[in-house]
mmCIF file of C-alpha atoms in Angstrom:
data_model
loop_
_atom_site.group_PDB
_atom_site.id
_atom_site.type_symbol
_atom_site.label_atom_id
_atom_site.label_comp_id
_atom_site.label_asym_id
_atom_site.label_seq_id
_atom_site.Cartn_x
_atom_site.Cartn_y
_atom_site.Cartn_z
ATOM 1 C CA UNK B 1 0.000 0.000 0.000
ATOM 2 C CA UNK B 2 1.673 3.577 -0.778
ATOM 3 C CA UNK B 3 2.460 5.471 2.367
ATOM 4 C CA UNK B 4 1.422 8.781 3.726
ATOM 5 C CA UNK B 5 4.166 10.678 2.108
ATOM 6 C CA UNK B 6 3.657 8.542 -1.670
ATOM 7 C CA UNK B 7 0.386 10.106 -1.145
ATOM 8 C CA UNK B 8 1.383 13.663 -0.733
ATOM 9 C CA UNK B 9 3.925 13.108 -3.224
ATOM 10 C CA UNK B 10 1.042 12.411 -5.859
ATOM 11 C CA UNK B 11 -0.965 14.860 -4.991
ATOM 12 C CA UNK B 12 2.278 17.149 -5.166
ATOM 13 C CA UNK B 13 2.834 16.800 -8.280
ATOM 14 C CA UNK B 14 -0.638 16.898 -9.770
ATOM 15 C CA UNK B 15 -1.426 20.105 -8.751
ATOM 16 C CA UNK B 16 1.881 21.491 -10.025
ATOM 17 C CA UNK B 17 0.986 19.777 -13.522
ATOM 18 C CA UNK B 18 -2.410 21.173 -13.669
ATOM 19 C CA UNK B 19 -0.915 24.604 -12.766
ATOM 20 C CA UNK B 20 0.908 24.427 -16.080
ATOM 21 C CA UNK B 21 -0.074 25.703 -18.973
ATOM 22 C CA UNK B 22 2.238 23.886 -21.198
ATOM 23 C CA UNK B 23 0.874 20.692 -19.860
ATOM 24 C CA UNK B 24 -2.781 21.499 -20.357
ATOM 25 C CA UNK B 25 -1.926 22.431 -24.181
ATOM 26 C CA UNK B 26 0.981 19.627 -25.051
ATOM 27 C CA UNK B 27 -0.616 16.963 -23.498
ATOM 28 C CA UNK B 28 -4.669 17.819 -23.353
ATOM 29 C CA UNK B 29 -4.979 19.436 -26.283
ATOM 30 C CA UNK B 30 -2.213 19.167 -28.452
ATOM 31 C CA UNK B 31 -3.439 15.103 -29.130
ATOM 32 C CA UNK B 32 -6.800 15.901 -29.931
ATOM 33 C CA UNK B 33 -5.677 18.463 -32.621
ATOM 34 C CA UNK B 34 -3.543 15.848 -33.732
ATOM 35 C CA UNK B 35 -6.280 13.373 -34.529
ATOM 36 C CA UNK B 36 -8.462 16.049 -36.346
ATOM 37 C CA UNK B 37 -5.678 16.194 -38.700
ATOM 38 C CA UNK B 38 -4.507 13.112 -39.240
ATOM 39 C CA UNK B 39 -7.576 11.317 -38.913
ATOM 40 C CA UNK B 40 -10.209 13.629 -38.641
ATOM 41 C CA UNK B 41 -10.620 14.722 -42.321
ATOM 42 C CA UNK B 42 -10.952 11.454 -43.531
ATOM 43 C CA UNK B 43 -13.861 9.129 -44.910
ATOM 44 C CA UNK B 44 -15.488 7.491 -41.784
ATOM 45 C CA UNK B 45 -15.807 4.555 -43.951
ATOM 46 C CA UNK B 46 -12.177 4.227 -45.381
ATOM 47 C CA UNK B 47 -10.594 1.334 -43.418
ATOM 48 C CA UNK B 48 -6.845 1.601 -42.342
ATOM 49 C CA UNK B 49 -4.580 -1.423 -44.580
ATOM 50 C CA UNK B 50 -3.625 -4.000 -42.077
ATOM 51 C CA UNK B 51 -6.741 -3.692 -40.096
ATOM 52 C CA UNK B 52 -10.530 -3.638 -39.903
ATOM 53 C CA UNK B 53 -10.722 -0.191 -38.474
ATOM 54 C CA UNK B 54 -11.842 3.319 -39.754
ATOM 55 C CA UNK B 55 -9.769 5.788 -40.107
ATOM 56 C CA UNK B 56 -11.281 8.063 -36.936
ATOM 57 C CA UNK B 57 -11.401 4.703 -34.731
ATOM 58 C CA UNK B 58 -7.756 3.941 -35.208
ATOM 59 C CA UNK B 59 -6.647 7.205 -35.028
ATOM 60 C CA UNK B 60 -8.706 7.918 -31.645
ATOM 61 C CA UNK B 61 -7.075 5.140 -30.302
ATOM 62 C CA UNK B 62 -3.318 6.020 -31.370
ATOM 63 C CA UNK B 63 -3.972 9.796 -30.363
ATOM 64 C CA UNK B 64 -5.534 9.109 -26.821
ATOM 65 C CA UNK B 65 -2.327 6.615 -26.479
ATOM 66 C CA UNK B 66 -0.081 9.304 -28.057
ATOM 67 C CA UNK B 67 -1.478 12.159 -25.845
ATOM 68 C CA UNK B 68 -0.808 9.563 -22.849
ATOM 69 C CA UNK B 69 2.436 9.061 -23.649
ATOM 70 C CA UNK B 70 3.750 12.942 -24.134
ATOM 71 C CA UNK B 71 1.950 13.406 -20.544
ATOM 72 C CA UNK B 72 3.905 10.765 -18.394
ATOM 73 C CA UNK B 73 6.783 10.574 -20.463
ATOM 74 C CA UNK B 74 7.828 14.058 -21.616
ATOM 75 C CA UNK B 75 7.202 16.048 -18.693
ATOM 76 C CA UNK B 76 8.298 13.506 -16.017
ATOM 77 C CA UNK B 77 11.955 13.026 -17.256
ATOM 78 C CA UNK B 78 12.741 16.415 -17.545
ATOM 79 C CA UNK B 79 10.763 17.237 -14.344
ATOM 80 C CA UNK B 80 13.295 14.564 -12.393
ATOM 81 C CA UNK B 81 16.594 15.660 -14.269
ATOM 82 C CA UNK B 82 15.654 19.352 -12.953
ATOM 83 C CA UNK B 83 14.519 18.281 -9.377
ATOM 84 C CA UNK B 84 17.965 16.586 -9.140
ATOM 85 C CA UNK B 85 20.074 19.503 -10.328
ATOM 86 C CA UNK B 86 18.185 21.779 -8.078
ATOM 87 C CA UNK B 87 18.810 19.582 -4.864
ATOM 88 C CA UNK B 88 14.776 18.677 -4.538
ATOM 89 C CA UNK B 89 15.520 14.950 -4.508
ATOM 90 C CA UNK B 90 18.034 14.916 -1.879
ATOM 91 C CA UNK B 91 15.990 16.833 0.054
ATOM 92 C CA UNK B 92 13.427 14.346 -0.412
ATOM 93 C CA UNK B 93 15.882 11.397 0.789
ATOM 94 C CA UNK B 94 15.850 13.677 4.071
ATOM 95 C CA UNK B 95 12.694 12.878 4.568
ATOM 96 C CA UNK B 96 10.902 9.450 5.200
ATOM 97 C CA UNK B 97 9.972 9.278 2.069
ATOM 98 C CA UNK B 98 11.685 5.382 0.793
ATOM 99 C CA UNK B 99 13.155 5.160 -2.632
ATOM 100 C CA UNK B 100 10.177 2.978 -3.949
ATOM 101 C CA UNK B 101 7.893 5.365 -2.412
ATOM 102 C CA UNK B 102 9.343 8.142 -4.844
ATOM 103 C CA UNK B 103 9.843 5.792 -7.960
ATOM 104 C CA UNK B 104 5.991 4.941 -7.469
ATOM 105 C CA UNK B 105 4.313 8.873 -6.534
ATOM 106 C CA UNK B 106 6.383 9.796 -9.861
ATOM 107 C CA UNK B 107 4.508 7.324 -12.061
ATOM 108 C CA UNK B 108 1.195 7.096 -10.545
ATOM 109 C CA UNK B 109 1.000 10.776 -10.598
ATOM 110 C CA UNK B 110 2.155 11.095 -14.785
ATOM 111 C CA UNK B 111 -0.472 8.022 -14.906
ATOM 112 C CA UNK B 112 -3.131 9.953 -12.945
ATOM 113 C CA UNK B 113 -2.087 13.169 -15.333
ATOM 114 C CA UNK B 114 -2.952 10.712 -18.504
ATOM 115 C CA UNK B 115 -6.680 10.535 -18.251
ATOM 116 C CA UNK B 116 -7.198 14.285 -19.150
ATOM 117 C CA UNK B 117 -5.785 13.520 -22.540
ATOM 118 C CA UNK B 118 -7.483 10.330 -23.415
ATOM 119 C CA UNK B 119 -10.999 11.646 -22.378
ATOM 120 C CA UNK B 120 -10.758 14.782 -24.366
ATOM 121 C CA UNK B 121 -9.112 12.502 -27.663
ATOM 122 C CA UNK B 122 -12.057 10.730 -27.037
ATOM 123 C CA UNK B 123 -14.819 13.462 -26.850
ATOM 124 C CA UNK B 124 -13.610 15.405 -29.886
ATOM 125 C CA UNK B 125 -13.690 11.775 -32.270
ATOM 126 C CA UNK B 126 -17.390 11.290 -30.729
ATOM 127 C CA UNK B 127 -19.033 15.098 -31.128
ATOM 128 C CA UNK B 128 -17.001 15.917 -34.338
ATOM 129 C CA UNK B 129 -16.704 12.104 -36.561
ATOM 130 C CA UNK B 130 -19.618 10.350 -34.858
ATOM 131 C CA UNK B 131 -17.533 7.664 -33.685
ATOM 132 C CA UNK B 132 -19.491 5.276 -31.933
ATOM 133 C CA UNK B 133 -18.636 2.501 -29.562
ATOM 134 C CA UNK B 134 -21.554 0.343 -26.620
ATOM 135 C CA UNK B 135 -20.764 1.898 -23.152
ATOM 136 C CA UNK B 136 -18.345 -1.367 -22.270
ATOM 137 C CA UNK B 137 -16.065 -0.559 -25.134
ATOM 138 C CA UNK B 138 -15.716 2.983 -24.357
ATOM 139 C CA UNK B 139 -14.816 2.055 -20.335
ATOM 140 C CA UNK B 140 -12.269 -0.496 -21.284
ATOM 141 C CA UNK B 141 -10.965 1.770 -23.736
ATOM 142 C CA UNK B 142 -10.038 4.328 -21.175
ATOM 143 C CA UNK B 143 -9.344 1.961 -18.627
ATOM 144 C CA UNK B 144 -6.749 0.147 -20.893
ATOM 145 C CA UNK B 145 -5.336 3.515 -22.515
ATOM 146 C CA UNK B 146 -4.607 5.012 -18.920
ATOM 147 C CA UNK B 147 -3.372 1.450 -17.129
ATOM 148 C CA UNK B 148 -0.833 1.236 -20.636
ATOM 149 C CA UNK B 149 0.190 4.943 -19.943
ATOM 150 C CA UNK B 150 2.123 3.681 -16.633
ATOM 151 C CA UNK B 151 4.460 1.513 -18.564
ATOM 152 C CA UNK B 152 5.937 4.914 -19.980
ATOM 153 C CA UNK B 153 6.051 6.472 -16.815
ATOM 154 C CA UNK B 154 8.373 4.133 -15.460
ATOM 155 C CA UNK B 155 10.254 5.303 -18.537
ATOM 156 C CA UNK B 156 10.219 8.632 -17.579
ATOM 157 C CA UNK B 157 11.373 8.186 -14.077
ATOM 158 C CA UNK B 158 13.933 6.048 -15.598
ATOM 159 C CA UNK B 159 15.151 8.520 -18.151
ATOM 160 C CA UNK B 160 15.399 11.474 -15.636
ATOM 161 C CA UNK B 161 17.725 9.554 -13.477
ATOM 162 C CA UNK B 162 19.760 8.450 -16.095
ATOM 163 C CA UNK B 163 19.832 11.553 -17.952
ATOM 164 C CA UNK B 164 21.234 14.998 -16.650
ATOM 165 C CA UNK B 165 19.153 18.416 -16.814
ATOM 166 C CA UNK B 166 21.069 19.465 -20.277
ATOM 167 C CA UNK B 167 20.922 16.135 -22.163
ATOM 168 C CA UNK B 168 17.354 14.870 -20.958
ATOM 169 C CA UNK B 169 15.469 16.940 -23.656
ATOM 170 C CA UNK B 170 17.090 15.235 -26.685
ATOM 171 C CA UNK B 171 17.455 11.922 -25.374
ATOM 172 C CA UNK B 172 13.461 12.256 -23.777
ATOM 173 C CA UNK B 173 12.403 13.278 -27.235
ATOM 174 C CA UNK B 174 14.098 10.309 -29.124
ATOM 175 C CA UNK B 175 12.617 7.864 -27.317
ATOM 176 C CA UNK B 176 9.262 9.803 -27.727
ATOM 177 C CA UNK B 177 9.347 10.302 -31.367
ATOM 178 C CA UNK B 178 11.143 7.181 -32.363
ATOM 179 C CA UNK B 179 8.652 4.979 -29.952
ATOM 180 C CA UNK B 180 5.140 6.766 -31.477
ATOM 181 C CA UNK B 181 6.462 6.785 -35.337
ATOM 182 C CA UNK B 182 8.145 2.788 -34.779
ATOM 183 C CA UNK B 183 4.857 2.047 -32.596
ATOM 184 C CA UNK B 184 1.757 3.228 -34.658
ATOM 185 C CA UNK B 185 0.354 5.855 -33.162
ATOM 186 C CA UNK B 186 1.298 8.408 -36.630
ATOM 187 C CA UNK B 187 0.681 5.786 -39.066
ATOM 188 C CA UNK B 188 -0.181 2.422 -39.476
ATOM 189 C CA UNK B 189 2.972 0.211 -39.426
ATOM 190 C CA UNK B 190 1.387 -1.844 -42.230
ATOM 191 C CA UNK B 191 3.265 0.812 -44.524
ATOM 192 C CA UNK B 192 6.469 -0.014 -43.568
ATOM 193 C CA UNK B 193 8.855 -2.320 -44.716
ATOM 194 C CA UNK B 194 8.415 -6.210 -43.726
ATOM 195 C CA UNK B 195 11.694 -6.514 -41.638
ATOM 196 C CA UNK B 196 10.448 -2.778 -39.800
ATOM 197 C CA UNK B 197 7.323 -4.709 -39.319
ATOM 198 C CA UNK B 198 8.492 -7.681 -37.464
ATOM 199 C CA UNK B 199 10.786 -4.926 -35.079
ATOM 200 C CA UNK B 200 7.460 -2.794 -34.461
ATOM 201 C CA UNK B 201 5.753 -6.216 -32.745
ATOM 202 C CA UNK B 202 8.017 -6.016 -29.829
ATOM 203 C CA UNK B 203 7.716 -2.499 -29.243
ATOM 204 C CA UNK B 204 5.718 -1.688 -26.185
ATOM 205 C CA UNK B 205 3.787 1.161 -27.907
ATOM 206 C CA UNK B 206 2.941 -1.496 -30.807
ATOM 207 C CA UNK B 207 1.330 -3.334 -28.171
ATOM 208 C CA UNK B 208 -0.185 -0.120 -26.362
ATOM 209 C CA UNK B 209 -2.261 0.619 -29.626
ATOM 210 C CA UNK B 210 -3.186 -2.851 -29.517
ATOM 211 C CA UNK B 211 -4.991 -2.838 -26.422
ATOM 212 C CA UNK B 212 -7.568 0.147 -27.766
ATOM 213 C CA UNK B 213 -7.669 -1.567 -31.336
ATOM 214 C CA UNK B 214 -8.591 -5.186 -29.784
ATOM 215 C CA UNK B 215 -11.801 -3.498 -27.966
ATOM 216 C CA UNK B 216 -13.026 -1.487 -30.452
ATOM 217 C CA UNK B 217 -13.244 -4.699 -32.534
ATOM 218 C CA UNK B 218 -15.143 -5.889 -30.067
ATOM 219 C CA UNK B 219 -12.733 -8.438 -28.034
ATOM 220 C CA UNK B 220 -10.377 -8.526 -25.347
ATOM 221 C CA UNK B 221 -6.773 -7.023 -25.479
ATOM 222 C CA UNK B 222 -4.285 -9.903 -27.189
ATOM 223 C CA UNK B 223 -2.017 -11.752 -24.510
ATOM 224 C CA UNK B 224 0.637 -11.287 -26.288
ATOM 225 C CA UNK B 225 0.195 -6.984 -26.270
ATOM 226 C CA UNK B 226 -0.229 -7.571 -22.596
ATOM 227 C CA UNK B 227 2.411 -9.633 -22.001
ATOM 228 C CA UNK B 228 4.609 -7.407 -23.754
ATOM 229 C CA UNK B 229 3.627 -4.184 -21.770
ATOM 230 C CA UNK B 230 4.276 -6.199 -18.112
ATOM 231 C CA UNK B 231 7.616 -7.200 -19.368
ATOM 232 C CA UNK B 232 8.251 -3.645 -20.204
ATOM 233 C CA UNK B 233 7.176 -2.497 -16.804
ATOM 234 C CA UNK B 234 8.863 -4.461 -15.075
ATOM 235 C CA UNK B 235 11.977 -3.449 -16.836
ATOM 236 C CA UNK B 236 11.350 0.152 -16.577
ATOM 237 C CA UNK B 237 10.119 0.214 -12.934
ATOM 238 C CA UNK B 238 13.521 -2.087 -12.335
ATOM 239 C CA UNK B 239 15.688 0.364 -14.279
ATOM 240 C CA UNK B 240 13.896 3.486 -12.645
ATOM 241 C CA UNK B 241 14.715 1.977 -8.806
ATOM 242 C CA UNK B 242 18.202 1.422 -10.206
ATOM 243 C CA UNK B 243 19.057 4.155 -11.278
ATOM 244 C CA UNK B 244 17.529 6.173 -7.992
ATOM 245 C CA UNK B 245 19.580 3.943 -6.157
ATOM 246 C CA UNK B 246 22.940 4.934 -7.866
ATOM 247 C CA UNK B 247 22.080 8.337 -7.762
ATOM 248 C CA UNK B 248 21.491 8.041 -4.237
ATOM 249 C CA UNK B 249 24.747 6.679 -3.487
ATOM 250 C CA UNK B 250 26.612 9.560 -5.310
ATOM 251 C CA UNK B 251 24.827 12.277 -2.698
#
């Protein structure tokens, strides 16, 4: 069970996310402007190649996923490189706070942070294309969206530890742009070449889309894109307490 101070430490850093304004654009609107032009203008009848979606209902899917994963990953990595150069951590380690206690506030509060985006991805496809799912599909859509979104916040945690305050920007932003583009969640990876295609599988935001796509076909989420996403997490999580660890040690 999280502790007292986890607790604070979530609630922390909510309401300093919520008091930012390039949070509420980046990562609440930003995605939903996203999937009005990428998948917005299209035929609600045209199907994506490689699947039996519409346009609008993949591209809700891979924008909710994609506005999840720019709010737990982008601004948590650079938030923790910061923190660290400015002595907040250590300050933290003062306090009774244990390591797994921080490692876990930092990515169930980017997790918490995710829902904003994939509600409002969600609204605009239903008000502006029509897009239509039964009441079940749309709850397991944003319950599997949000519980994916905390495999890249382990990322995050694990990137601003590993990554100082100068270099975290560029090396945040390659594993954001190369995972969404490799993943899906710009275009369908049934464009790319076959070998590309058999890398994308094992990507964990290959599998992220998958979850969303599976249930608006109507099923469950494919063991296999599960599977993937818990090995993922466990790595990430593993590399996050790490690395917290090792920083530690150098105070």
């Amino acid at each position: 069970m999280p502790t007292t101070g986890t607790l604070q430490l979530i609630k922390l850093e909510i309401s300093r996310a919520l008091r930012n304004k390039k949070y509420l654009f980046f990562t609440v609107l930003y995605p939903a402007a996203l999937f009005l032009m990428l998948g917005g203008t299209l035929n609600g009848t045209t199907k994506v190649m490689g699947t039996e979606l519409t346009m609008p209902a993949f591209y809700m899917v891979a924008m909710a996923s994609f506005g999840a994963l720019t709010a737990v990953l982008m601004g948590n990595s650079e938030r923790i490189a910061k923190e660290r150069e400015k002595g907040w951590v250590r300050q933290l380690r003062l306090t009774s706070l244990p390591g797994r206690g921080y490692v876990l506030g930092k990515t169930a509060s980017a997790g918490v942070l995710s829902l904003p985006a994939i509600l409002v991805v969600f609204a605009v496809a239903a008000l502006v294309k029509g897009v239509r799912f039964d009441a079940w599909q749309w709850l397991a859509l944003t319950g599997s969206i949000w519980a994916g979104s905390l495999v890249f916040a382990a990322l995050g945690v694990a990137i601003g530890y590993l990554a100082s305050g100068d270099t975290v920007r560029p090396i945040t932003m390659l594993f954001y742009f190369g995972l969404s583009i490799l993943g899906g969640l710009w275009m369908p990876t049934a464009n790319f070449p076959q070998w590309l295609q058999d890398v994308c599988e094992w990507l964990p935001t290959r599998a992220y889309a998958g979850l969303g796509q599976a249930i608006e076909l109507g099923g469950a989420p494919h063991l296999k894109d599960v599977a993937i996403l818990a090995v993922y997490f466990v790595l990430f999580t593993g590399a996050a307490a790490w690395l917290y660890r090792k920083d530690s040690l150098k105070a």
